[in-house]
Amino acid sequence: MSKPMTVIIWIGGIALLLAVGIDTVAVIGRHVGFPLTGSIELMQPVILISGALALVVATIEQSHARVRLLVDKLSAGWRDVADRFSDALTLLFFLALLVGSVWLAADLWNGYEQSEWLGVPWWTLRLIANLCLLSASAVLLWRIFGKRP
Amino acid sequence: MIELATPGTGLIGILILLALLLAGGRIGAVLGLVGLGGLVVTLGAEAAFIKSGVIVIDTLTRYELGTLPLFLFMAHIFFSVDASRDLFDAAAKLVGHRRGGLAYASIAGCAGFGTINGSSLATTATVGLVAYPEMRRRGYDDRLSTGTIAVGGTLGQMIPPSGALIVFGIIAETSIGSLFTAAIIPGITQALFYALVVFILVRWKPELAPAGERAPWRERFRSLGRIWEIALLISFVIGGIALGWISPAEAAAIGAAGALLIATMRRKLTREALVHAFRETLRTSGLIYLIIIGALIFSVFVGVTGLTDAAGDLVQSLGLGRFWTLVLVALLLLILGSVLDGLALMLLTTPILLPIVEATGLSAIWFGIFITRAMEIGFVHPPLGMNLYIIQGVAKDVSIDRIFRGVLPFLASDFVHLILLILFPAIVLWLPAVLGT
């Protein structure tokens, strides 16, 4: 596993462990009379980090689901074309999501959005999501124009 | 100015979607691009892009959707403690000596493994690795052994926690807890149907599955002793959701915490196992997140075009009545399911078919179980039939043709089960109603 991938896996994994910990403590706390105030607001950033990094990991590992019924019947050359076409469509979608998300972030910039109980600033969450969308796009761009084995 | 937000635009969108899917486009990306393109045409670029931006952030921060990676994490931790081997072993020790006993044990092992993992493919692969060599050693017919594991694997999709039901809950904006509770009886009856098929087959042709030696009670208790903590944790997780003590998201966190504890107690929680579980969880959840984001954008587009209302009006104008309307829906799902992957089938058809089903008086909960059942059939049905290929990966010397012939009697029971769900919706709706979830 490459070093950047190891870092991504560990950050995403730690976010998963935090999500497990927060909700478990929240449930136990609620049943013993010490509810964890704002637990859902704590969960939102960690599931955003794990989810956004998950998009990057699935893109790097080429795990996004495809219907291969016809593609598998093509010759090697045409299959390569189909693979690049599929990557190009995925890149287009990630870029469209990035445009939409950045547009929204810019529109709401002066709104100083934050969560209700803990004041988690939403611009940071949008930034993390946008960076991950950008990373996934970069991976796809590299794959489309890079040399294939 | 030409009005573009019409059912015709929606239909063109679906045709483009099917063409791009068959051309090998990634399901999530294609759903999202067609949806976004359609929204640009019908609502304009600004509204379309802003809506997509809202959907991506909402999906990634959605607390209920956090259920999915945590259940996946729980399953991957359980993989590291060899839970599938223990579950099959316990079932094999209890019933393996009977004629066809290992086939029953495979179904029980798949059902048990389905409670700790929500995927048909993973259930087939992991139980297959353990059960197939044992059945082969005992002289079981290869069609019966591979067929049983391939269909047994589909139980992973139905028995809670189910990845498909979580995704359906998000798309149809329906309670995931109610879906999990509603899936319990259909999951159990499905397993019983498979057991009945094995019973009939081995009575009819005893040479298919010879009887074996009875394990002493000491060994049986020992094998049960290896699964008691898994059984306790899963009972708490599923029972807690069904009884309304905990939400599905909380249950997923507790399940994952319990799995980590069990792996630690068994001294199996190594650094490698943890990194492997992180990686697999992220990889699988990334795949599902992209599909959900794409499907949500696509369903907004379908809604804007009024295609769902038009389809509903068309079906009502046929005056088929509830039973035949639902049979028509089932046929459509089975036909599409033979060319589309399960999740694509669910996400493409739910926005259109759910209103039609609701117009017959049935709820989204019922449809969630029904469509999951139809998806499962697609897993064991050529030409896609992913479970057939998975089990062939384990039983390399058995041809796909023989595996499919082994699946056929079970497929017949699947169709009967599907019809029963239509005739008696209470199979799905009774338990959530009684438990008030």
XYZ file of C-alpha atoms in Angstrom:
586
model
C 0.000 0.000 0.000
C 1.389 3.445 -0.964
C 2.119 6.023 1.742
C -0.702 8.449 0.768
C -3.131 5.522 0.724
C -1.950 4.408 4.176
C -2.553 7.933 5.513
C -6.045 8.066 3.941
C -6.936 4.632 5.368
C -5.775 5.590 8.853
C -7.600 8.953 8.879
C -10.793 7.312 7.573
C -10.372 4.421 10.015
C -9.878 6.691 12.998
C -13.021 8.593 11.951
C -14.869 5.241 11.939
C -13.554 4.411 15.418
C -14.621 7.859 16.652
C -18.108 7.321 15.223
C -18.309 3.943 17.022
C -17.106 5.541 20.261
C -19.378 8.599 20.160
C -22.585 6.671 19.502
C -21.742 3.908 21.972
C -21.052 6.458 24.729
C -24.238 8.346 23.744
C -26.396 5.192 24.050
C -24.854 4.099 27.342
C -25.074 7.669 28.670
C -28.732 7.948 27.731
C -29.595 4.711 29.514
C -27.686 5.533 32.697
C -28.970 9.101 32.922
C -25.970 11.031 31.528
C -26.976 11.896 27.956
C -24.187 13.131 25.673
C -25.452 16.510 24.505
C -24.944 17.171 20.791
C -23.832 13.630 19.999
C -25.362 13.782 16.513
C -23.459 17.029 15.859
C -20.274 15.223 16.896
C -21.132 12.331 14.608
C -21.680 14.533 11.543
C -18.037 15.619 11.064
C -16.663 12.113 11.659
C -19.078 10.412 9.269
C -18.402 13.165 6.720
C -14.652 12.531 6.988
C -15.037 8.753 6.685
C -17.630 9.049 3.887
C -15.709 11.612 1.824
C -12.466 9.636 2.201
C -14.407 6.483 1.308
C -15.252 8.088 -2.053
C -11.531 8.682 -2.631
C -10.559 5.139 -1.570
C -13.229 3.543 -3.800
C -12.010 5.707 -6.703
C -8.337 4.818 -6.168
C -9.172 1.111 -5.878
C -11.572 1.252 -8.865
C -14.353 -0.223 -6.756
C -17.271 1.886 -8.009
C -19.943 -0.498 -9.312
C -20.389 -0.964 -13.076
C -22.589 -3.109 -15.280
C -20.004 -5.221 -17.117
C -22.424 -7.346 -19.117
C -21.340 -5.935 -22.508
C -17.916 -4.517 -21.600
C -16.547 -7.958 -20.704
C -17.432 -9.230 -24.168
C -15.302 -6.558 -25.919
C -11.779 -7.032 -27.230
C -8.920 -5.753 -25.040
C -8.573 -2.556 -27.094
C -12.254 -1.661 -26.969
C -12.396 -2.604 -23.286
C -9.666 -0.033 -22.651
C -11.731 2.580 -24.496
C -14.799 1.623 -22.432
C -12.772 1.869 -19.208
C -11.504 5.342 -20.115
C -15.033 6.391 -21.091
C -16.309 5.158 -17.726
C -13.523 7.074 -15.931
C -14.366 10.212 -17.957
C -18.051 10.000 -16.969
C -17.111 9.530 -13.327
C -14.679 12.471 -13.513
C -17.408 14.627 -15.034
C -19.755 13.697 -12.197
C -17.204 14.404 -9.461
C -16.406 17.776 -11.073
C -20.126 18.610 -11.300
C -20.549 17.779 -7.610
C -17.516 19.904 -6.797
C -18.902 22.877 -8.765
C -22.259 22.547 -6.999
C -20.696 22.195 -3.571
C -18.274 25.137 -4.057
C -21.110 27.281 -5.458
C -23.192 26.496 -2.382
C -20.284 27.178 -0.018
C -19.680 30.554 -1.697
C -23.377 31.450 -1.467
C -23.456 30.611 2.240
C -20.039 32.071 3.118
C -21.483 35.166 4.815
C -24.113 33.111 6.619
C -21.556 31.807 9.174
C -23.400 28.481 9.322
C -22.719 26.403 12.396
C -24.348 23.523 14.231
C -26.917 24.349 16.900
C -25.462 22.916 20.142
C -21.723 22.679 19.640
C -21.183 25.423 17.053
C -19.341 23.167 14.581
C -18.571 25.530 11.635
C -20.098 24.096 8.469
C -17.549 25.736 6.181
C -14.947 23.286 7.493
C -17.195 20.333 6.643
C -17.773 21.711 3.143
C -14.019 22.245 2.754
C -13.250 18.625 3.684
C -15.885 17.309 1.271
C -14.622 19.559 -1.530
C -11.002 18.521 -1.007
C -12.015 14.866 -1.214
C -14.055 15.481 -4.394
C -11.028 17.268 -5.854
C -8.741 14.372 -4.888
C -11.059 11.800 -6.468
C -11.184 13.943 -9.643
C -7.377 14.144 -9.718
C -7.119 10.347 -9.417
C -9.503 9.895 -12.345
C -7.753 12.536 -14.467
C -4.434 10.785 -13.883
C -5.971 7.439 -14.802
C -7.618 8.700 -18.001
C -4.474 10.310 -19.372
C -1.918 8.044 -17.706
C -0.423 4.895 -19.226
C -2.259 1.664 -18.504
C -0.544 -1.638 -17.809
C -41.082 28.543 -24.677
C -41.168 24.746 -24.800
C -42.129 23.044 -21.532
C -39.382 20.499 -20.860
C -40.392 19.261 -17.438
C -42.592 16.536 -18.911
C -42.795 12.742 -18.514
C -41.346 12.444 -22.021
C -38.123 14.134 -20.832
C -38.012 11.701 -17.906
C -38.415 8.764 -20.265
C -35.620 10.034 -22.531
C -33.459 10.390 -19.401
C -34.118 6.744 -18.473
C -33.222 5.553 -21.972
C -29.950 7.534 -21.904
C -29.279 6.110 -18.437
C -29.775 2.516 -19.586
C -27.538 3.095 -22.632
C -24.735 4.579 -20.505
C -25.045 1.795 -17.918
C -24.760 -0.881 -20.593
C -21.786 0.997 -22.082
C -20.031 0.338 -18.777
C -20.433 3.714 -17.046
C -20.224 3.565 -13.259
C -23.723 3.264 -11.823
C -23.515 6.180 -9.358
C -21.856 8.533 -11.843
C -24.305 7.715 -14.632
C -27.366 8.102 -12.386
C -26.026 11.441 -11.154
C -24.955 12.785 -14.563
C -28.258 11.936 -16.241
C -30.118 13.408 -13.268
C -27.997 16.547 -13.295
C -28.255 16.914 -17.078
C -32.012 16.506 -16.832
C -32.240 19.121 -14.095
C -30.135 21.553 -16.169
C -32.597 21.086 -19.041
C -35.737 21.359 -16.931
C -34.783 23.810 -14.157
C -31.654 25.577 -15.403
C -27.939 25.245 -14.560
C -27.884 27.204 -11.287
C -30.716 25.236 -9.670
C -29.274 21.943 -10.925
C -25.737 22.502 -9.616
C -26.864 23.985 -6.295
C -29.228 21.024 -5.765
C -26.336 18.618 -6.463
C -24.130 20.508 -4.001
C -26.853 20.277 -1.342
C -27.327 16.539 -1.946
C -23.628 15.676 -1.707
C -23.112 17.447 1.652
C -26.472 16.273 3.056
C -25.648 12.670 2.152
C -22.155 12.739 3.620
C -23.331 14.287 6.914
C -26.552 12.303 7.195
C -26.580 10.625 10.578
C -28.857 7.749 9.494
C -26.528 6.909 6.621
C -23.702 6.560 9.139
C -25.383 3.214 9.876
C -23.969 1.741 6.710
C -20.187 2.124 7.224
C -20.520 1.085 10.859
C -22.385 -2.139 10.025
C -19.789 -2.790 7.310
C -17.037 -2.186 9.859
C -18.686 -4.645 12.245
C -18.845 -7.272 9.478
C -15.179 -6.793 8.549
C -14.077 -7.128 12.166
C -16.100 -10.358 12.358
C -14.363 -11.618 9.201
C -11.083 -11.342 11.075
C -12.338 -13.626 13.878
C -13.492 -16.288 11.390
C -17.135 -15.926 12.436
C -18.426 -17.645 9.275
C -16.450 -20.822 10.098
C -17.761 -20.856 13.671
C -21.379 -20.304 12.579
C -21.272 -23.042 9.932
C -19.430 -25.372 12.276
C -22.059 -24.980 15.007
C -24.896 -25.646 12.539
C -23.012 -28.605 11.001
C -22.413 -30.187 14.428
C -26.106 -29.880 15.268
C -27.707 -31.146 12.021
C -24.813 -32.320 9.807
C -25.408 -36.027 10.533
C -28.869 -35.976 8.924
C -29.383 -36.654 5.232
C -28.774 -33.245 3.599
C -27.661 -31.966 7.002
C -24.726 -29.956 5.662
C -27.039 -28.263 3.153
C -29.307 -27.251 6.064
C -26.192 -26.150 7.952
C -25.100 -24.004 4.975
C -28.466 -22.266 4.916
C -28.320 -21.737 8.682
C -24.707 -20.556 8.393
C -25.697 -18.076 5.666
C -28.657 -16.839 7.734
C -26.393 -16.500 10.787
C -23.700 -14.753 8.806
C -26.409 -12.542 7.277
C -27.037 -11.148 10.756
C -23.499 -9.783 10.962
C -23.121 -8.666 7.379
C -25.506 -7.124 4.890
C -24.154 -8.414 1.606
C -25.160 -11.396 -0.523
C -21.785 -11.621 -2.211
C -19.794 -11.572 1.032
C -22.090 -14.192 2.598
C -21.792 -16.516 -0.406
C -18.016 -16.135 -0.571
C -17.263 -16.604 3.123
C -19.728 -19.409 3.865
C -18.852 -21.057 0.541
C -15.170 -21.215 1.486
C -16.053 -23.125 4.652
C -19.088 -25.173 3.622
C -18.288 -26.323 0.073
C -15.085 -28.309 0.854
C -16.895 -30.078 3.723
C -19.873 -31.007 1.545
C -17.533 -32.214 -1.189
C -15.595 -34.340 1.330
C -18.846 -35.944 2.483
C -19.875 -36.830 -1.096
C -22.645 -34.288 -1.645
C -23.800 -33.741 -5.215
C -22.020 -30.628 -6.522
C -25.257 -29.127 -7.906
C -26.932 -29.359 -4.506
C -23.923 -28.022 -2.590
C -23.159 -25.067 -4.873
C -26.850 -24.267 -5.417
C -27.547 -24.233 -1.675
C -24.668 -21.873 -0.921
C -25.450 -19.559 -3.861
C -29.073 -19.066 -2.813
C -28.254 -19.167 0.908
C -25.929 -16.226 0.299
C -28.860 -14.074 -0.768
C -30.116 -14.249 2.827
C -27.318 -11.809 3.669
C -29.210 -9.163 1.738
C -32.543 -9.726 3.488
C -31.712 -10.578 7.086
C -30.971 -7.423 9.097
C -28.681 -5.561 9.096
C -29.035 -5.313 5.330
C -27.067 -2.879 3.173
C -29.838 -2.873 0.556
C -32.497 -1.958 3.124
C -30.355 0.890 4.499
C -29.973 2.293 0.977
C -33.699 1.840 0.302
C -34.552 3.611 3.571
C -32.482 6.620 2.518
C -33.876 6.782 -1.030
C -37.517 6.215 -0.047
C -37.186 8.361 3.123
C -38.506 5.468 5.187
C -37.554 4.315 8.673
C -34.557 1.957 8.466
C -35.574 0.480 11.832
C -39.032 -0.446 10.481
C -37.443 -1.957 7.371
C -35.112 -4.091 9.502
C -38.018 -5.260 11.670
C -40.162 -5.959 8.596
C -37.366 -8.082 7.075
C -37.203 -10.539 9.988
C -40.199 -12.762 9.052
C -39.538 -12.729 5.267
C -35.875 -13.572 6.002
C -36.810 -16.488 8.272
C -39.499 -17.815 5.892
C -37.065 -17.536 2.971
C -34.535 -19.660 4.891
C -37.288 -22.166 5.781
C -38.326 -22.377 2.123
C -34.740 -23.223 1.152
C -34.617 -25.867 3.894
C -37.888 -27.299 2.572
C -36.411 -27.535 -0.938
C -33.397 -29.430 0.466
C -35.749 -31.717 2.425
C -37.792 -32.541 -0.699
C -34.701 -33.034 -2.887
C -32.944 -35.429 -0.505
C -36.139 -37.407 0.091
C -36.640 -37.667 -3.676
C -32.997 -38.489 -4.522
C -31.216 -39.711 -1.375
C -27.909 -40.108 -3.254
C -27.646 -36.283 -3.535
C -26.602 -35.924 0.100
C -25.476 -38.900 2.194
C -26.061 -38.930 5.941
C -22.963 -38.466 8.131
C -21.759 -39.323 11.599
C -23.501 -37.783 14.586
C -21.246 -35.438 16.589
C -21.174 -36.167 20.330
C -23.056 -33.637 22.492
C -19.764 -32.472 24.049
C -18.578 -31.325 20.600
C -21.922 -29.734 19.842
C -21.782 -27.684 23.039
C -18.174 -26.732 22.319
C -19.102 -25.429 18.850
C -22.043 -23.516 20.322
C -19.657 -22.097 22.911
C -17.649 -20.515 20.108
C -20.595 -18.458 18.848
C -22.437 -17.498 22.027
C -20.975 -13.987 22.290
C -21.645 -13.299 18.585
C -25.233 -14.555 19.005
C -25.708 -12.413 22.117
C -24.390 -9.268 20.428
C -26.502 -9.775 17.297
C -29.629 -10.536 19.334
C -29.063 -7.266 21.190
C -28.448 -5.294 17.984
C -31.454 -6.640 16.024
C -33.691 -6.958 19.094
C -32.761 -3.460 20.235
C -33.838 -2.004 16.883
C -37.035 -4.090 16.697
C -38.068 -3.135 20.239
C -37.200 0.528 19.699
C -34.527 0.682 22.420
C -31.897 1.944 20.012
C -31.917 3.493 16.545
C -30.300 1.583 13.637
C -27.370 4.040 13.665
C -26.806 3.456 17.387
C -27.192 -0.299 16.874
C -24.502 -0.187 14.198
C -22.112 1.603 16.560
C -22.823 -0.835 19.391
C -22.455 -3.779 17.005
C -19.077 -2.483 15.830
C -17.946 -1.803 19.417
C -19.045 -5.328 20.415
C -17.251 -6.853 17.413
C -14.047 -5.015 18.396
C -14.436 -6.324 21.952
C -15.008 -9.929 20.785
C -12.005 -9.742 18.430
C -9.861 -8.398 21.294
C -11.041 -11.164 23.661
C -10.127 -13.765 21.028
C -6.719 -12.088 20.498
C -7.492 -11.604 16.795
C -7.503 -7.795 16.710
C -4.084 -7.287 15.180
C -2.912 -4.087 13.512
C -3.133 -5.812 10.119
C -6.690 -6.987 10.792
C -7.724 -3.482 11.843
C -6.156 -1.798 8.784
C -7.756 -4.426 6.542
C -11.163 -3.755 8.143
C -10.683 0.038 7.729
C -9.709 -0.350 4.091
C -12.538 -2.721 3.144
C -15.109 -0.636 5.024
C -14.015 2.574 3.305
C -13.840 0.911 -0.110
C -17.326 -0.573 0.114
C -18.951 2.459 1.678
C -17.382 4.738 -0.964
C -18.942 2.573 -3.657
C -22.365 2.821 -2.004
C -22.104 6.564 -1.225
C -21.471 7.393 -4.891
C -24.519 5.380 -5.944
C -26.726 7.008 -3.310
C -25.615 10.536 -4.260
C -26.221 9.782 -7.942
C -29.577 8.141 -7.251
C -30.813 11.042 -5.115
C -30.023 13.526 -7.908
C -31.654 11.211 -10.444
C -34.804 10.832 -8.342
C -35.152 14.647 -8.073
C -35.010 14.798 -11.880
C -37.598 12.011 -12.265
C -39.851 13.796 -9.761
C -39.543 17.144 -11.598
C -40.560 15.587 -14.932
C -43.769 14.144 -13.470
C -42.861 10.710 -14.829
C -43.836 8.973 -11.587
C -47.351 10.467 -11.677
C -47.719 9.581 -15.350
C -46.590 5.985 -14.748
C -48.995 5.723 -11.811
C -51.882 7.091 -13.915
C -51.068 4.664 -16.715
C -51.067 1.652 -14.412
C -54.315 2.791 -12.746
C -55.959 3.257 -16.129
C -55.242 -0.408 -16.889
C -57.565 -1.304 -13.990
C -55.582 -4.406 -13.102
C -56.357 -4.482 -9.402
C -53.789 -4.884 -6.647
C -52.620 -8.461 -7.264
C -51.984 -8.115 -11.009
C -50.461 -4.643 -10.610
C -47.951 -6.085 -8.160
C -47.312 -9.104 -10.402
C -46.604 -6.628 -13.223
C -44.192 -4.731 -10.934
C -42.508 -8.022 -9.994
C -42.121 -9.032 -13.642
C -40.604 -5.654 -14.509
C -38.151 -5.984 -11.613
C -37.187 -9.527 -12.620
C -36.659 -8.566 -16.281
C -34.607 -5.469 -15.404
C -32.817 -7.471 -12.704
C -31.382 -9.779 -15.340
C -29.442 -6.917 -16.956
C -28.939 -4.466 -14.078
C -26.935 -4.857 -10.898
C -29.076 -5.089 -7.724
C -28.430 -1.603 -6.359
C -28.897 0.008 -9.778
C -32.195 -1.832 -10.105
C -33.370 -0.591 -6.720
C -32.263 2.992 -7.218
C -33.519 3.310 -10.777
C -36.948 1.812 -10.200
C -37.837 2.998 -6.686
C -38.761 6.585 -7.645
C -41.078 5.277 -10.388
C -42.505 2.087 -8.884
C -42.949 3.162 -5.257
C -45.853 5.565 -6.017
C -47.531 2.819 -8.084
C -47.205 0.363 -5.214
C -48.424 2.961 -2.711
C -51.458 3.584 -4.924
C -52.429 -0.085 -4.410
C -52.596 0.586 -0.670
C -49.258 -0.935 0.317
C -46.523 0.981 2.121
C -42.915 1.840 1.308
C -41.874 -0.674 3.996
C -43.547 -3.490 2.070
C -42.015 -2.344 -1.203
C -38.556 -2.159 0.383
C -38.744 -5.831 1.344
C -40.314 -6.807 -1.984
C -37.689 -5.060 -4.118
C -34.882 -6.498 -1.971
C -36.385 -9.951 -2.568
C -36.460 -9.261 -6.317
C -32.829 -8.069 -6.158
C -31.856 -11.320 -4.440
C -33.326 -13.336 -7.305
C -31.125 -11.344 -9.707
C -28.090 -12.526 -7.714
C -28.739 -16.173 -8.628
C -30.241 -15.675 -12.052
C -28.222 -15.588 -15.326
C -26.888 -13.627 -17.140
C -25.701 -11.455 -14.199
C -26.170 -13.880 -11.282
C -23.175 -12.642 -9.283
C -23.541 -15.330 -6.594
C -23.172 -18.045 -9.245
C -19.776 -16.655 -10.230
C -18.736 -16.162 -6.608
C -19.446 -19.802 -5.760
C -17.710 -20.900 -8.946
C -14.636 -19.082 -7.632
C -14.765 -21.475 -4.659
C -15.877 -24.614 -6.569
C -13.603 -24.144 -9.595
C -14.273 -27.582 -11.068
C -18.057 -27.070 -11.236
C -19.382 -25.363 -14.372
C -21.706 -22.342 -14.189
C -24.253 -24.461 -15.989
C -24.249 -27.112 -13.244
C -24.357 -24.458 -10.527
C -27.386 -22.862 -12.173
C -29.092 -26.244 -12.452
C -28.488 -26.637 -8.728
C -30.071 -23.236 -8.091
C -33.220 -23.907 -10.172
C -35.327 -25.687 -7.498
C -34.500 -22.912 -5.024
C -35.369 -20.289 -7.637
C -38.808 -21.899 -7.937
C -39.228 -21.515 -4.176
C -38.150 -17.869 -4.506
C -40.980 -17.210 -6.958
C -43.499 -18.888 -4.636
C -42.164 -16.765 -1.753
C -42.487 -13.594 -3.858
C -46.099 -14.442 -4.707
C -46.822 -15.104 -1.026
C -45.477 -11.647 -0.159
C -47.973 -10.183 -2.648
C -50.904 -12.305 -1.462
C -50.152 -11.886 2.247
C -48.493 -8.491 2.855
C -48.839 -9.218 6.587
C -45.737 -11.440 6.275
C -43.882 -8.137 5.968
C -46.089 -5.675 7.810
C -47.271 -7.626 10.857
C -44.120 -7.501 12.991
C -43.413 -3.746 12.652
C -47.097 -3.090 13.410
C -47.051 -5.279 16.524
C -43.782 -3.828 17.805
C -44.786 -0.294 16.833
C -41.492 0.463 15.073
